[in-house]
Amino acid sequence: MSHTPTGTALITGTPEQLRTAATEAIATARDTMAAFVAGASTLPAEEALELYDEARATLDGVLHAAVLVRQAHPDPLMRAEAEATEQLLGRAGTEFSLDPAVHAALAALDVAALDAPGRHLVTRALRDMGLLGVDRDEETRGRVRALQDRLVGLGQAFGRNIAADTRELKVDPAALAGLPADYVAAHPPGADGLVTVTTNYPDLFPFLTYASDAAARERLWLLNRRRGYPANVSVLADLLAGRHELATLLGFDTWADYVTANKMIGSEAAAAGFVAEVSALAGDRAARDVATLLERKRVDEPAAGELRPWDLGYLTDRVRSERFAFDSQSVRPYFEYERVKAGLMAVAGRLFGIEFRAVAVESWHPDVETFDVLEGGRTIGRIHLDMFPRADKFSHAAMYRVVTGKRGVRTPECALLCNFPQPTAEPALMQPSDVVTFFHEFGHLLHHVFCGDVRWAANSGMAIERDFIEAPSQLLEEWVRDPATLATFAVHHGTGEPIDPGTVARMRAADEFGKGLDVRQQMFYAALSLELHRGADVDPVAVERATAATHLPYPYVDDPRMHLSFGHLDGYSAFVYTYMWSLVIAKDLMTAFDGKDLLDPARAARYREAVLAPGASAPAADLVRDLLGRAFTFDAYRAWLDA
């Protein structure tokens, strides 16, 4: 068993400690893997597979820390060392995956002597090693190693350039007309008499939602969509070219076909068909949404003949306010960050019988809060919340693994990186969409913690098919729309009054508006990621323009550059369709709950047992079938889209 430090001990350490830990982990993992290869045919199958599992877990323990450091640590020296460490560990992992002796040892295991999760682990490992080219000649395997190493570095550079590119817009104070009072107070004019608004989320989204100055919205929207330009032009070109070379080297026509081969969807053609089908399903509803928004735009601009992207947030909010009597600004006082955080934890506690206990530990930044997750007085996990924007931090929202759990060996640990408004002397009031994001990311967190008691570390939740991974987090979003759930924490920060049921009903009705446009927007993202990976020498600007024309029912921009700040092109590459595919599954999973009593712990326990706790111990489709008693279908999704 490895004694290399992992988790926060590395994240809060020094560059030298991170480098040393990586070196030690690689040496230990190699020794353990060598023992596996030597003993695969003589040791009992479970004992041999334990060696394989721990060899992989030893690398992952340091790799998780390095990835989090790269995305969140304030020290540039630590981030630089984390990038180097991530590449070093990636090489070691590829070395194992391309080792014919490791493959032969796995294939020689007496899988009949293993439990079902162990058999599934072996099946997945053999499949993925085959996809990487373990059965190819040494020259080909050498080229695969070089390409894999290069792609890791390019992905790091792509993300680094996005994180470092926060842009600022100077506007006249009059451009803040329509924005909430707390936003205006937080943006006083500078010495030049102008107000500075940034592309950080707490600045960006409220401005695009509430600012009545269309010209100012346009400037900020365009500024945000040009993040990563020009730094990522060559990086993305090299990333796409490298992926295409790797895919064709391994016998696939495109990267899109290669990267979908081990997903639920199975192929590039199936992914493209899914995107086209969903986009078509949403077409009529999106057209009605556009007509409604254009009608509203003409109230302010009688001669308006079309919508533009920077109109959507503002006009959608206006329609929701005027047609559904729902003012999104009016509910922000009910979503004060600290109350939402405590409320979300309480909801999770009520559903799953757990509690969150704050603990004082060293962290990588003063903003980070740490909580132990307890069940029946026993610690079953640890979470870290790094929730506010800062320079060079990951600029979106995501869950990052810190420690992968394994029964009797390691307790799971993970971190949320978000970019919400930060409490100061004034309360931090969240947009309703921020609350949805918080629940979404907390769904990932719960998944990681609850699958931390699996027999095999390689069967942790994040190892499940990547196009299923969003389903549990999208499912938890449903609780934000539940009146009984909101009543437990949505309390006015000033008066202490709970949000009234009428407001919740109007919020839910208003939330239904714009659904068609939202789906088409997601299909634009999905198609963009897929089409960028469906050939050689693609022109990203032309691809973005073409996919926008196909899926967005309003004019786009002439010189699109959003692809250069589209961070999902690193982690998700060609399979951003995942979000909608997972939503189809999430809507079906929702049928296992009682819509009139979403806080029923018995149904939540069944869901946890069937879907979350197994992690990747079985195919995702089998986990869904275990909960629902049938294969998942489109029916619930279609009903939701048509509602």
XYZ file of C-alpha atoms in Angstrom:
643
model
C 0.000 0.000 0.000
C 1.310 3.440 -0.933
C 2.321 5.922 1.765
C 2.708 8.791 -0.703
C 0.816 11.809 0.658
C -2.351 12.721 -1.208
C -5.246 15.141 -0.901
C -4.946 18.496 0.792
C -1.518 17.621 2.165
C -0.241 18.043 -1.383
C -2.538 20.872 -2.417
C -1.356 23.004 0.501
C 2.277 21.973 0.238
C 5.185 23.272 -1.816
C 6.128 22.688 -5.454
C 8.967 20.471 -4.300
C 6.614 18.330 -2.207
C 4.252 17.918 -5.137
C 7.109 16.910 -7.419
C 8.497 14.455 -4.860
C 5.068 12.943 -4.261
C 4.644 12.365 -7.998
C 8.035 10.699 -8.287
C 7.322 8.463 -5.312
C 3.840 7.611 -6.565
C 5.171 6.580 -9.960
C 7.848 4.367 -8.388
C 5.330 2.743 -6.042
C 2.784 2.260 -8.810
C 5.379 0.634 -11.067
C 6.396 -1.772 -8.328
C 2.782 -2.620 -7.580
C 1.932 -3.098 -11.250
C 4.986 -5.314 -11.696
C 3.742 -7.432 -8.791
C 0.367 -7.669 -10.508
C 1.896 -8.819 -13.791
C 4.063 -11.375 -11.989
C 1.212 -12.727 -9.891
C -1.788 -12.519 -12.212
C -1.631 -16.194 -13.148
C -0.718 -17.536 -9.706
C -2.452 -15.325 -7.150
C -6.183 -15.558 -6.444
C -7.956 -13.270 -8.912
C -9.195 -10.853 -6.242
C -5.743 -10.518 -4.706
C -4.157 -9.920 -8.116
C -6.781 -7.352 -9.147
C -6.197 -5.549 -5.862
C -2.609 -4.927 -6.983
C -3.761 -3.536 -10.329
C -6.376 -1.351 -8.656
C -3.909 0.095 -6.146
C -1.267 0.756 -8.783
C -3.761 2.900 -10.659
C -5.076 4.514 -7.478
C -1.559 5.473 -6.390
C -1.100 7.557 -9.532
C -4.587 9.018 -9.286
C -4.055 10.136 -5.703
C -1.388 12.631 -6.749
C -2.956 13.382 -10.136
C -6.201 14.620 -8.546
C -4.235 16.984 -6.317
C -2.224 18.296 -9.278
C -5.342 18.998 -11.356
C -6.966 20.932 -8.520
C -3.782 22.921 -7.877
C -3.599 23.828 -11.556
C -7.179 25.076 -11.551
C -7.365 26.843 -8.185
C -4.061 27.526 -6.445
C -3.168 31.236 -6.140
C 0.583 30.615 -6.370
C 1.822 30.602 -9.993
C 4.798 28.430 -9.018
C 2.455 25.797 -7.617
C 0.284 25.950 -10.730
C 3.331 25.554 -12.970
C 4.564 22.579 -10.956
C 1.070 21.074 -11.045
C 1.071 21.222 -14.840
C 4.427 19.435 -14.984
C 3.257 16.892 -12.407
C 0.056 16.215 -14.303
C 2.051 15.507 -17.461
C 4.468 13.252 -15.578
C 1.652 11.213 -14.052
C -0.183 11.129 -17.376
C 2.872 9.559 -18.985
C 3.002 6.910 -16.263
C -0.685 6.112 -16.691
C -0.272 5.827 -20.458
C 2.734 3.584 -19.881
C 0.514 1.121 -18.003
C -2.300 1.359 -20.544
C 0.064 0.595 -23.437
C 1.957 -2.218 -21.708
C 1.133 -5.553 -23.404
C 2.239 -7.391 -20.258
C -0.346 -5.551 -18.141
C -3.000 -6.241 -20.779
C -2.080 -9.922 -20.900
C -2.157 -10.165 -17.110
C -5.645 -8.645 -16.991
C -6.840 -10.960 -19.749
C -5.430 -13.960 -17.854
C -7.374 -13.267 -14.669
C -9.969 -15.837 -13.652
C -12.821 -13.346 -13.828
C -15.327 -16.018 -12.786
C -13.735 -15.822 -9.340
C -14.379 -12.065 -9.097
C -17.491 -10.253 -7.965
C -19.594 -8.533 -10.644
C -17.985 -5.102 -10.080
C -14.551 -6.704 -10.408
C -15.526 -8.379 -13.666
C -16.834 -5.068 -14.990
C -13.591 -3.353 -13.998
C -11.568 -5.886 -15.973
C -13.876 -5.610 -18.984
C -13.616 -1.804 -19.025
C -9.853 -1.829 -18.533
C -9.280 -4.270 -21.400
C -11.593 -2.299 -23.674
C -9.950 1.046 -22.920
C -6.437 -0.356 -23.296
C -7.480 -1.720 -26.666
C -8.849 1.661 -27.686
C -5.541 3.263 -26.769
C -3.599 0.803 -28.943
C -2.023 -1.680 -26.538
C -2.159 -4.329 -29.270
C -0.267 -2.183 -31.807
C 3.436 -2.462 -32.639
C 5.999 -0.637 -30.559
C 6.471 2.149 -33.086
C 2.733 2.913 -33.035
C 2.587 2.713 -29.249
C 5.499 5.115 -29.060
C 3.681 7.608 -31.253
C 0.538 7.219 -29.109
C 2.587 8.020 -26.005
C 4.016 11.138 -27.603
C 0.620 12.322 -28.799
C -1.012 11.676 -25.432
C 1.695 13.672 -23.690
C 1.366 16.537 -26.141
C -2.417 16.611 -25.836
C -2.208 16.918 -22.054
C 0.065 19.925 -22.381
C -2.128 21.558 -25.023
C -5.233 21.047 -22.906
C -3.494 22.683 -19.963
C -2.466 25.657 -22.089
C -5.989 26.027 -23.457
C -7.483 26.196 -19.969
C -4.715 28.412 -18.624
C -5.268 30.990 -21.342
C -8.992 31.100 -20.549
C -8.500 31.426 -16.789
C -5.976 34.239 -17.224
C -8.161 36.222 -19.631
C -10.621 38.214 -17.511
C -11.639 41.277 -19.496
C -12.926 44.651 -18.354
C -15.446 47.036 -19.837
C -15.604 50.713 -18.884
C -19.122 52.145 -19.041
C -20.904 55.290 -18.028
C -22.756 54.853 -14.709
C -25.995 55.302 -16.661
C -25.325 51.910 -18.298
C -26.145 50.272 -14.950
C -29.795 51.275 -15.304
C -31.981 48.283 -14.523
C -29.415 46.487 -12.377
C -30.108 45.660 -8.709
C -29.124 48.221 -6.067
C -26.496 45.933 -4.525
C -24.840 45.484 -7.940
C -24.767 49.243 -8.518
C -23.345 49.816 -5.028
C -20.603 47.267 -5.705
C -19.628 49.071 -8.935
C -18.933 52.712 -8.048
C -17.387 54.986 -10.676
C -13.604 55.201 -10.700
C -11.459 58.330 -10.842
C -12.274 58.594 -14.554
C -15.995 58.710 -13.779
C -16.585 55.340 -15.441
C -17.736 52.037 -13.987
C -15.670 48.885 -14.532
C -17.577 45.688 -15.321
C -15.647 42.431 -15.819
C -16.332 39.145 -17.557
C -16.340 37.306 -14.211
C -19.664 35.576 -13.709
C -20.946 37.705 -10.787
C -20.495 40.761 -13.033
C -21.363 39.264 -16.398
C -24.646 37.444 -15.899
C -26.543 40.106 -13.946
C -25.428 42.738 -16.470
C -26.640 40.696 -19.446
C -29.899 39.952 -17.607
C -30.846 43.339 -16.192
C -29.003 46.169 -17.972
C -31.477 48.029 -20.169
C -28.657 49.580 -22.217
C -28.540 47.283 -25.268
C -25.330 48.804 -26.607
C -23.538 48.176 -23.316
C -24.829 44.607 -23.214
C -23.546 44.063 -26.726
C -20.081 45.352 -25.831
C -19.819 43.129 -22.747
C -21.190 40.066 -24.554
C -18.695 40.490 -27.396
C -15.859 41.104 -24.951
C -16.665 37.894 -23.090
C -16.952 35.890 -26.313
C -13.455 36.957 -27.334
C -11.728 35.651 -24.234
C -8.908 33.349 -25.226
C -8.273 35.329 -28.418
C -5.690 35.338 -29.865
C -3.747 33.159 -27.399
C -5.830 30.020 -28.011
C -5.957 30.197 -31.813
C -2.806 28.165 -32.323
C -3.369 26.085 -29.165
C -6.775 24.884 -30.333
C -5.518 24.239 -33.851
C -2.746 22.038 -32.464
C -5.150 20.331 -30.053
C -7.597 19.433 -32.818
C -4.816 18.281 -35.144
C -3.249 16.118 -32.440
C -6.541 14.480 -31.582
C -7.266 13.748 -35.227
C -3.830 12.218 -35.712
C -4.258 10.015 -32.644
C -7.704 8.843 -33.737
C -6.623 7.972 -37.276
C -3.456 6.310 -35.982
C -5.719 4.006 -33.970
C -7.960 3.159 -36.919
C -10.806 5.637 -36.477
C -11.902 8.113 -39.107
C -12.260 11.002 -36.671
C -11.642 11.959 -33.056
C -15.416 12.203 -32.570
C -15.822 8.546 -33.501
C -12.863 7.513 -31.357
C -13.913 9.377 -28.221
C -17.535 8.158 -28.344
C -16.573 4.486 -28.708
C -16.592 3.907 -24.927
C -19.597 6.123 -24.158
C -23.235 5.136 -23.773
C -24.004 6.628 -27.182
C -21.414 4.439 -28.909
C -20.437 6.363 -32.045
C -20.012 9.716 -33.768
C -22.980 8.963 -36.008
C -25.230 8.268 -33.036
C -24.076 11.457 -31.317
C -24.731 13.535 -34.432
C -28.137 11.911 -34.803
C -28.991 12.665 -31.184
C -28.018 16.324 -31.562
C -30.096 16.657 -34.729
C -33.091 14.890 -33.158
C -33.150 17.031 -30.024
C -32.622 20.225 -31.993
C -35.565 19.301 -34.219
C -37.734 18.441 -31.210
C -37.111 21.920 -29.798
C -37.583 23.729 -33.123
C -41.233 24.773 -32.861
C -40.933 25.804 -29.249
C -37.774 27.800 -29.965
C -39.538 29.582 -32.840
C -42.370 30.583 -30.505
C -39.828 31.807 -27.949
C -38.121 33.961 -30.588
C -41.421 35.449 -31.717
C -42.313 36.347 -28.145
C -38.914 37.923 -27.469
C -38.963 39.887 -30.707
C -42.416 41.202 -29.854
C -41.063 42.366 -26.495
C -37.997 43.930 -28.110
C -40.263 46.048 -30.302
C -41.746 47.629 -27.185
C -38.382 49.349 -26.726
C -37.344 49.440 -30.392
C -40.420 49.551 -32.648
C -38.341 49.071 -35.793
C -36.465 46.003 -34.477
C -36.412 43.232 -37.058
C -34.326 40.579 -35.326
C -32.934 39.328 -32.041
C -29.244 39.372 -31.236
C -27.470 37.121 -28.718
C -27.010 39.921 -26.174
C -30.765 40.526 -26.199
C -31.751 37.088 -24.963
C -31.059 37.280 -21.235
C -32.549 40.747 -20.862
C -35.658 40.138 -22.958
C -36.307 36.738 -21.398
C -36.246 38.343 -17.965
C -38.602 41.088 -19.160
C -41.083 38.558 -20.572
C -40.983 36.512 -17.399
C -41.650 39.637 -15.373
C -44.390 41.085 -17.533
C -46.216 37.953 -18.695
C -45.751 35.728 -15.670
C -45.616 38.417 -12.947
C -42.245 37.063 -11.877
C -39.483 39.553 -11.162
C -36.216 37.638 -10.802
C -34.681 40.567 -8.946
C -37.395 40.324 -6.330
C -36.352 36.792 -5.325
C -32.626 37.478 -5.044
C -33.005 38.589 -1.394
C -34.318 35.075 -0.673
C -31.161 33.519 -2.082
C -28.427 34.939 0.126
C -25.345 32.769 -0.387
C -24.821 31.609 3.202
C -28.479 30.653 3.592
C -28.478 28.806 0.278
C -25.349 26.901 1.251
C -26.751 25.902 4.626
C -30.106 25.084 3.055
C -28.607 22.872 0.382
C -26.669 20.941 2.986
C -29.813 20.570 5.069
C -31.769 19.295 2.054
C -29.045 16.740 1.300
C -29.076 15.765 4.969
C -32.817 15.258 5.006
C -32.811 13.246 1.783
C -29.865 10.991 2.507
C -29.490 10.956 6.295
C -26.155 12.749 6.352
C -24.764 15.877 7.987
C -22.000 18.340 7.146
C -19.649 19.416 9.904
C -17.282 22.353 9.362
C -13.651 21.524 10.096
C -10.660 23.822 10.435
C -7.913 22.580 8.124
C -5.198 24.210 6.081
C -6.403 25.028 2.567
C -5.040 26.503 -0.639
C -6.867 29.838 -0.246
C -8.534 31.720 2.637
C -11.893 31.575 0.834
C -12.024 27.776 1.000
C -14.352 26.136 3.517
C -14.040 22.469 4.465
C -16.721 20.123 5.778
C -16.708 16.505 6.814
C -19.683 14.459 5.633
C -21.046 12.225 8.377
C -23.590 9.433 8.428
C -24.596 7.927 11.735
C -21.659 9.659 13.372
C -19.196 8.081 10.906
C -17.183 10.212 8.488
C -17.938 9.093 4.935
C -16.310 11.953 3.045
C -14.802 15.432 3.068
C -15.698 18.365 0.832
C -14.058 21.714 0.098
C -15.996 24.733 -1.163
C -13.993 27.283 -3.174
C -16.881 29.401 -4.350
C -15.806 32.918 -5.353
C -13.944 34.328 -8.374
C -10.324 35.420 -8.298
C -7.486 35.879 -10.734
C -6.190 32.746 -12.495
C -8.815 30.462 -10.948
C -11.040 28.183 -13.032
C -13.746 30.553 -14.239
C -16.778 28.287 -14.553
C -18.218 25.758 -12.044
C -17.100 22.164 -11.496
C -16.409 19.425 -8.998
C -12.819 18.192 -8.673
C -11.739 14.956 -7.058
C -9.174 15.154 -4.285
C -9.217 11.571 -3.003
C -11.032 8.645 -4.636
C -12.758 6.550 -2.003
C -12.311 2.838 -1.535
C -13.917 0.671 1.119
C -11.649 0.290 4.140
C -8.756 2.086 2.421
C -9.525 5.727 1.600
C -12.319 8.150 2.423
C -13.517 10.166 -0.586
C -12.701 13.851 -0.762
C -13.578 16.453 -3.372
C -13.814 20.186 -4.027
C -16.296 22.491 -5.698
C -14.875 25.389 -7.697
C -17.544 27.994 -8.448
C -17.743 31.711 -9.144
C -20.630 33.073 -7.090
C -21.043 36.538 -5.549
C -18.873 36.796 -2.450
C -20.284 37.916 0.899
C -18.696 41.117 2.182
C -20.123 43.726 4.533
C -23.195 43.348 2.330
C -24.987 40.028 1.807
C -24.188 38.125 -1.372
C -27.472 37.715 -3.221
C -27.577 34.957 -5.803
C -29.382 34.832 -9.112
C -31.926 31.979 -9.290
C -29.648 30.476 -11.969
C -26.754 30.554 -9.479
C -28.819 28.471 -7.076
C -29.466 25.935 -9.841
C -25.732 25.794 -10.558
C -24.974 25.262 -6.856
C -27.412 22.329 -6.666
C -26.026 20.929 -9.932
C -22.421 20.900 -8.761
C -23.462 19.587 -5.353
C -24.994 16.658 -7.211
C -21.534 15.772 -8.526
C -20.138 16.135 -5.027
C -22.729 13.769 -3.512
C -22.106 11.258 -6.288
C -18.386 11.221 -5.508
C -18.937 10.890 -1.763
C -21.642 8.231 -1.953
C -19.670 5.977 -4.284
C -16.648 6.212 -1.986
C -17.375 2.846 -0.392
C -16.910 0.754 -3.537
C -14.726 -2.351 -3.420
C -12.506 -1.156 -6.297
C -11.137 2.388 -6.621
C -11.271 2.092 -10.407
C -15.059 1.827 -10.068
C -15.476 5.263 -8.529
C -18.390 7.362 -9.778
C -16.349 9.547 -12.082
C -15.265 6.405 -13.976
C -18.826 5.835 -15.184
C -19.512 6.541 -18.864
C -18.872 10.239 -19.354
C -22.180 10.839 -21.093
C -23.981 9.696 -17.941
C -21.926 11.741 -15.514
C -24.171 14.821 -15.610
C -27.418 12.942 -14.909
C -27.167 12.862 -11.089
C -26.286 16.553 -10.942
C -29.071 17.518 -13.343
C -31.495 15.470 -11.290
C -30.671 17.436 -8.121
C -31.577 20.665 -9.942
C -35.219 19.566 -9.709
C -35.236 20.322 -5.985
C -34.621 24.026 -6.697
C -38.031 24.109 -8.385
C -39.817 22.338 -5.531
C -41.894 24.628 -3.274
C -41.443 22.417 -0.208
C -37.686 22.377 -0.661
C -37.438 26.132 -1.195
C -39.543 26.706 1.901
C -36.766 25.133 3.965
C -34.120 27.752 3.133
C -35.382 30.554 0.858
C -35.812 33.238 3.529
C -35.579 36.996 2.925
C -32.214 38.095 4.281
C -33.648 41.346 5.601
C -37.085 40.469 6.940
C -36.706 36.786 7.731
C -39.893 36.036 5.804
C -39.937 32.743 3.875
C -40.582 32.867 0.165
C -44.318 32.580 -0.408
C -45.844 29.726 -2.441
C -47.335 32.167 -4.961
C -43.909 33.540 -5.812
C -42.552 30.014 -6.216
C -45.445 29.093 -8.516
C -44.808 32.170 -10.663
C -41.076 31.408 -10.703
C -41.754 27.881 -11.932
C -44.170 29.085 -14.605
C -41.740 31.773 -15.740
C -38.918 29.250 -15.818
C -40.804 27.271 -18.438
C -40.568 30.181 -20.849
C -37.506 30.089 -23.088
C -37.079 26.330 -22.800
C -36.981 25.851 -26.558
C -34.266 28.460 -26.973
C -32.287 26.981 -24.086
C -32.313 23.546 -25.698
C -31.269 24.931 -29.083
C -28.431 26.829 -27.359
C -27.234 23.581 -25.780
C -27.446 21.832 -29.138
C -25.306 24.588 -30.626
C -22.642 23.875 -28.006
C -22.986 20.125 -28.549
C -22.782 20.444 -32.331
C -19.824 22.818 -32.124
C -17.806 20.403 -29.998
C -18.728 17.473 -32.257
C -18.158 19.183 -35.604
C -14.755 20.527 -34.565
C -13.698 16.887 -34.194
C -15.208 15.331 -37.320
C -12.352 15.867 -39.735
C -8.870 17.164 -40.413
C -7.853 20.797 -40.886
C -11.171 22.210 -39.683
C -11.698 25.970 -39.616
C -13.073 26.668 -36.111
C -14.484 30.054 -37.087
C -16.365 28.535 -40.010
C -17.556 25.617 -37.865
C -18.845 27.932 -35.143
C -20.599 30.080 -37.732
C -22.187 27.039 -39.427
C -23.357 25.318 -36.237
C -24.824 28.599 -35.003
C -26.734 28.973 -38.275
C -28.076 25.423 -37.915
C -29.157 25.515 -34.284
C -29.638 29.134 -33.198
C -32.899 30.639 -34.488
C -31.518 34.185 -34.581
C -28.551 35.888 -36.291
C -25.167 35.158 -34.761
C -22.009 37.262 -35.144
C -19.830 37.538 -38.239
C -16.471 36.808 -36.595
C -17.247 34.220 -33.903
C -14.521 33.376 -31.404
C -16.423 31.684 -28.592
C -14.668 28.397 -29.327
C -11.454 29.905 -27.955
C -12.934 30.264 -24.454
C -15.086 27.113 -24.639
C -13.371 25.302 -21.775
C -15.351 22.108 -22.366
C -13.306 21.543 -25.524
C -10.542 20.399 -23.187
C -12.276 18.070 -20.737
C -15.223 17.028 -22.921
C -13.675 17.458 -26.372
C -16.282 16.158 -28.843
C -18.943 14.999 -26.390
C -20.610 18.115 -25.034
C -23.819 16.393 -26.191
C -23.373 14.717 -22.784
C -25.325 17.476 -21.071
C -28.498 16.868 -23.048
C -28.069 13.093 -23.167
C -27.730 13.102 -19.397
C -30.767 15.390 -19.103
C -32.854 12.850 -21.010
C -31.797 10.268 -18.419
C -32.272 12.673 -15.493
C -35.846 13.437 -16.534
C -36.526 9.701 -16.588
C -34.819 9.159 -13.226
C -37.171 11.784 -11.841
C -40.084 9.393 -12.396
C -38.717 7.320 -9.503
C -39.565 10.185 -7.127
C -42.899 11.444 -5.878
C -43.375 14.904 -7.382
C -45.627 15.824 -4.462
C -42.995 14.863 -1.880
C -39.492 15.262 -3.252
C -38.088 15.245 0.269
C -39.144 11.634 0.840
C -35.986 9.969 2.241
C -37.121 6.463 1.300
C -37.119 7.203 -2.433
C -33.850 9.112 -2.115
C -32.289 6.124 -0.349
C -33.380 3.809 -3.155
C -31.901 6.171 -5.745
C -28.653 6.420 -3.787
C -28.415 2.641 -3.470
C -29.199 1.904 -7.107
C -27.484 4.743 -8.985
C -25.022 6.701 -6.844
C -23.406 4.194 -4.478
C -22.313 1.679 -7.153
C -20.232 4.292 -8.949
C -18.956 2.624 -12.115
C -19.394 -0.919 -10.796
C -21.812 -1.623 -13.657
C -22.746 0.044 -16.958
C -24.769 3.215 -16.451
C -27.734 1.796 -18.356
C -27.858 -1.113 -15.885
C -27.879 1.261 -12.905
C -30.811 3.173 -14.396
C -32.636 -0.076 -15.134
C -32.099 -1.200 -11.539
C -33.841 1.940 -10.272
C -36.645 2.195 -12.831
C -37.207 -1.478 -13.566
C -36.810 -0.767 -17.286
C -34.491 0.850 -19.797
C -34.518 4.638 -19.900
C -36.614 6.333 -22.571
C -37.187 9.759 -24.132
C -40.761 9.894 -22.833
C -40.208 12.026 -19.731
C -37.900 14.360 -21.626
C -40.428 14.861 -24.425
C -43.149 15.552 -21.879
C -40.921 18.135 -20.199
C -40.053 19.830 -23.480
C -43.696 19.932 -24.572
C -45.044 21.173 -21.228
